[in-house]
Amino acid sequence: MIDHPGDTEDGARVDTVRTAETMFDIVEHLDNENGASLATLAGELNYAKSTVHRHLQTLEALGYVVHRDGGYHVGLRFLEIGVTARSKYRGYDLVRQKVEEIAEMTGERAQFFVEEHGKIVYLARAIGDQAVQTDPGIGSRIPLYAASAGKAILAEFPEPELSDMLERMSFDPVTEHTITDPDVLRAEIDEGRDRGYYFNREESLRGTHAVGVAICGPDGDVIGGLSVTGPSHRLNGERLESELPDLLLGAANELELNIAHS
Amino acid sequence: MIDHPGDTEDGARVDTVRTAETMFDIVEHLDNENGASLATLAGELNYAKSTVHRHLQTLEALGYVVHRDGGYHVGLRFLEIGVTARSKYRGYDLVRQKVEEIAEMTGERAQFFVEEHGKIVYLARAIGDQAVQTDPGIGSRIPLYAASAGKAILAEFPEPELSDMLERMSFDPVTEHTITDPDVLRAEIDEGRDRGYYFNREESLRGTHAVGVAICGPDGDVIGGLSVTGPSHRLNGERLESELPDLLLGAANELELNIAHS
DNA sequence: TATAAGTATTCGAATGAGTCGAACGAATGT
DNA sequence: ACATTCGTTCGACTCATTCGAATACTTATA
């Protein structure tokens, strides 16, 4: 094995484009605050004002930043790109409709996730009561081990990768019920594999239960996960353990067929 | 006046961060294709493979790019950032609900736009029939002069800026009815200003009419524009010229009050 | 009106970082 | 076993980014 100069011991981050990093530093900082001035940015990020200025100029010229009422903001170019990125996920349109259908049928919240960088990301969500699509949350991330759909997705990974992921996974508890032990997670995955559905009992949010299933492509590859969430007093017993799972398995099956033939 | 080395004659783009530009070249190219290989990217963009490689490494490490089934793709980080950027627009949540309400009431398509970089950008959209929120389109852009909401927004700009914008505007026709003359646009704007609503008759899409109004903040600043669109055979006569305008003006008024008190 | 505090912008110099191209390695299919 | 495509590494050159200080602009405050 040849030595890799500059390798960090965890084996990541070699030879990166620094300028790109500083650029996203700025963007991400803008994303957190809302509306920051050049001086503030330079101060908090420890870059020279002139440096930040040049970056902001560039970002604004490219449409990624706007200078609205006395402060710099993240531009909607990110939304534009993000939306087309989402739309390219296989079966996204079909799944979105199904999510709304499920929400309406159950009266609970239904959602669709895909895996990215070891987390699951919300791609669609609908609430039953009024079929209002709640956008806040779209794009945000949850660790795989803290979501029913996450477990379902995880279970579909072929064996070598699965072990790998479990090993390199760091378990940061979200609630007092979040799984923190890889063996427990592994056990749950193995237990659910022939059933095909997975639970989440207050592991990501107190007082909230969920059931999730995976959606797979024709070659057995994972596309994403579908789940129904609701208050634990409403999602329990028969409803949680058989009624909703059946519904989800049916939906997944139908989706998988439709996606395969599209 | 001191000379500005590097100034282009149109007075734009000085002293930009080149690396950031190449980086977004890559991202935007990925956004168009779906799933490109390193070699392809390098070829089409005329960068050395090693250069593109380094950028992709960086982008992937930062979560802005993913390497899925044998090709590089835009990551969902863009969606995440874009969604929070959108949510920070004043009154966005209120407007989104209103858009759905209007869509349901009219049975037509309702939408909300804001202005950015001389275009209007879709922030929300709803279709009447089934109240299904159609996401494709969100984030995409239309020139101000080719949309009813665009005209409404334009009309709210104070005088010096308005003339400026009209002058530096380049009119690329979208359909055969698109406005191509600044004087015509100016006339329409002046005509509509006391009414408060504006029309679009097949100017952005053949066979499609629309009415639009502006939403303003307490200080008279423009927040965005609201419009209803539909087939020209359904949107005409009384309905187009009085019924829908009244509805929209009422909605705008209500929104403006709610936004001011929030 | 003058002053101050905030903002954004420009400049030149230094060096640090991005770029290239070629050569290597890995993976896949024929 | 070969060819093809894809990704990775390396070192050298040079261009571009970074910095800090000085300038300019705008808005509040005395």
XYZ file of C-alpha atoms in Angstrom, chain B residues 47-208:
162
model
C -11.302 21.544 -17.663
C -8.630 19.011 -16.892
C -9.941 15.807 -15.423
C -7.841 16.345 -12.329
C -9.390 19.757 -11.812
C -12.921 18.475 -12.041
C -11.996 15.577 -9.850
C -10.733 17.827 -7.111
C -13.871 19.926 -7.283
C -16.140 16.930 -7.159
C -14.230 15.570 -4.179
C -14.737 18.838 -2.375
C -18.370 19.161 -3.324
C -19.074 15.632 -2.257
C -17.325 16.100 1.067
C -19.455 19.178 1.674
C -22.634 17.341 0.713
C -23.409 19.303 -2.430
C -22.801 16.442 -4.802
C -23.415 12.712 -4.582
C -21.934 9.847 -6.473
C -24.915 7.620 -7.158
C -25.026 4.634 -9.517
C -22.000 5.422 -11.583
C -22.526 9.131 -12.057
C -22.229 12.391 -10.211
C -25.446 14.130 -9.247
C -26.439 17.349 -7.565
C -26.984 16.675 -3.882
C -30.040 17.495 -1.817
C -28.076 20.059 0.151
C -29.234 22.517 -2.457
C -32.827 21.668 -1.684
C -32.214 22.047 2.029
C -30.655 25.468 1.667
C -33.161 26.582 -0.933
C -36.116 25.627 1.220
C -34.880 27.599 4.204
C -34.118 30.529 1.907
C -37.709 30.410 0.752
C -39.112 30.087 4.234
C -37.390 33.304 5.215
C -39.416 35.375 2.801
C -41.716 37.555 4.778
C -45.180 36.058 5.032
C -44.313 32.940 3.090
C -46.376 30.617 5.258
C -49.405 32.862 5.185
C -49.152 33.278 1.460
C -48.775 29.573 0.843
C -52.021 28.872 2.638
C -53.742 31.630 0.748
C -52.526 30.244 -2.539
C -54.105 26.913 -1.731
C -57.310 28.610 -0.662
C -57.530 30.566 -3.884
C -56.827 27.501 -5.965
C -59.600 25.650 -4.232
C -62.078 28.500 -4.533
C -61.439 29.185 -8.192
C -60.646 25.706 -9.368
C -57.752 27.231 -11.294
C -54.060 27.388 -10.688
C -52.885 29.940 -8.141
C -49.302 30.945 -7.586
C -47.022 33.207 -5.642
C -43.870 34.838 -6.962
C -41.123 37.060 -5.696
C -38.757 39.159 -7.708
C -35.091 38.275 -7.873
C -32.463 39.520 -10.266
C -34.975 41.021 -12.650
C -37.115 37.914 -12.940
C -39.924 36.473 -10.911
C -39.461 33.166 -9.164
C -42.210 30.703 -8.232
C -42.325 30.214 -4.483
C -45.659 28.443 -4.222
C -48.274 27.022 -6.485
C -51.502 25.093 -6.108
C -54.002 23.597 -8.510
C -57.699 23.820 -7.828
C -59.076 20.489 -8.920
C -57.479 18.342 -6.307
C -55.506 20.881 -4.297
C -52.404 18.979 -5.301
C -49.318 21.032 -4.861
C -47.337 20.710 -8.050
C -43.751 21.145 -7.113
C -42.156 21.106 -10.517
C -41.915 24.733 -11.430
C -41.063 25.888 -7.942
C -37.859 27.862 -8.140
C -38.069 28.441 -11.866
C -38.005 31.892 -13.400
C -40.088 34.030 -15.724
C -39.243 37.504 -17.032
C -41.172 40.261 -15.290
C -42.789 41.521 -18.493
C -44.287 38.119 -19.337
C -46.391 37.553 -16.238
C -49.356 39.275 -14.670
C -47.749 39.093 -11.242
C -44.540 40.427 -12.770
C -46.300 43.536 -14.034
C -47.966 43.989 -10.666
C -44.637 43.783 -8.890
C -43.006 46.101 -11.374
C -45.724 48.700 -10.842
C -44.894 48.900 -7.156
C -41.313 49.974 -7.682
C -40.708 53.643 -6.920
C -40.064 55.844 -9.900
C -36.319 56.085 -10.289
C -35.833 52.308 -10.037
C -38.750 51.541 -12.321
C -37.357 53.579 -15.217
C -33.975 52.025 -14.617
C -35.347 48.508 -14.753
C -37.380 49.197 -17.865
C -34.348 50.614 -19.612
C -31.947 47.804 -18.847
C -34.613 45.220 -19.621
C -34.084 43.060 -22.684
C -37.302 41.719 -24.104
C -37.047 38.149 -25.320
C -40.461 37.093 -26.581
C -41.815 33.882 -25.089
C -44.926 33.675 -27.282
C -46.166 35.813 -30.153
C -48.071 37.955 -27.649
C -45.207 38.672 -25.299
C -44.584 42.367 -24.787
C -41.431 43.430 -26.578
C -41.666 47.187 -26.288
C -40.854 49.026 -23.050
C -43.386 51.734 -23.903
C -46.187 49.192 -24.179
C -45.173 47.733 -20.836
C -45.013 51.160 -19.288
C -48.465 51.968 -20.617
C -49.926 48.765 -19.181
C -48.346 49.471 -15.840
C -49.668 53.024 -15.705
C -53.103 51.848 -16.783
C -53.254 49.213 -14.064
C -51.842 51.199 -11.216
C -55.089 52.575 -9.782
C -57.014 49.369 -10.479
C -54.284 47.373 -8.742
C -54.447 44.316 -10.953
C -52.788 43.276 -14.174
C -53.416 40.822 -16.978
C -51.491 38.371 -19.020
C -53.190 37.279 -22.243
C -51.207 34.489 -23.830
C -48.003 36.396 -23.216
C -46.172 33.589 -21.498
C -48.086 30.558 -22.729
C -50.410 30.112 -25.683
C -54.014 29.628 -24.704
C -53.418 30.829 -21.169
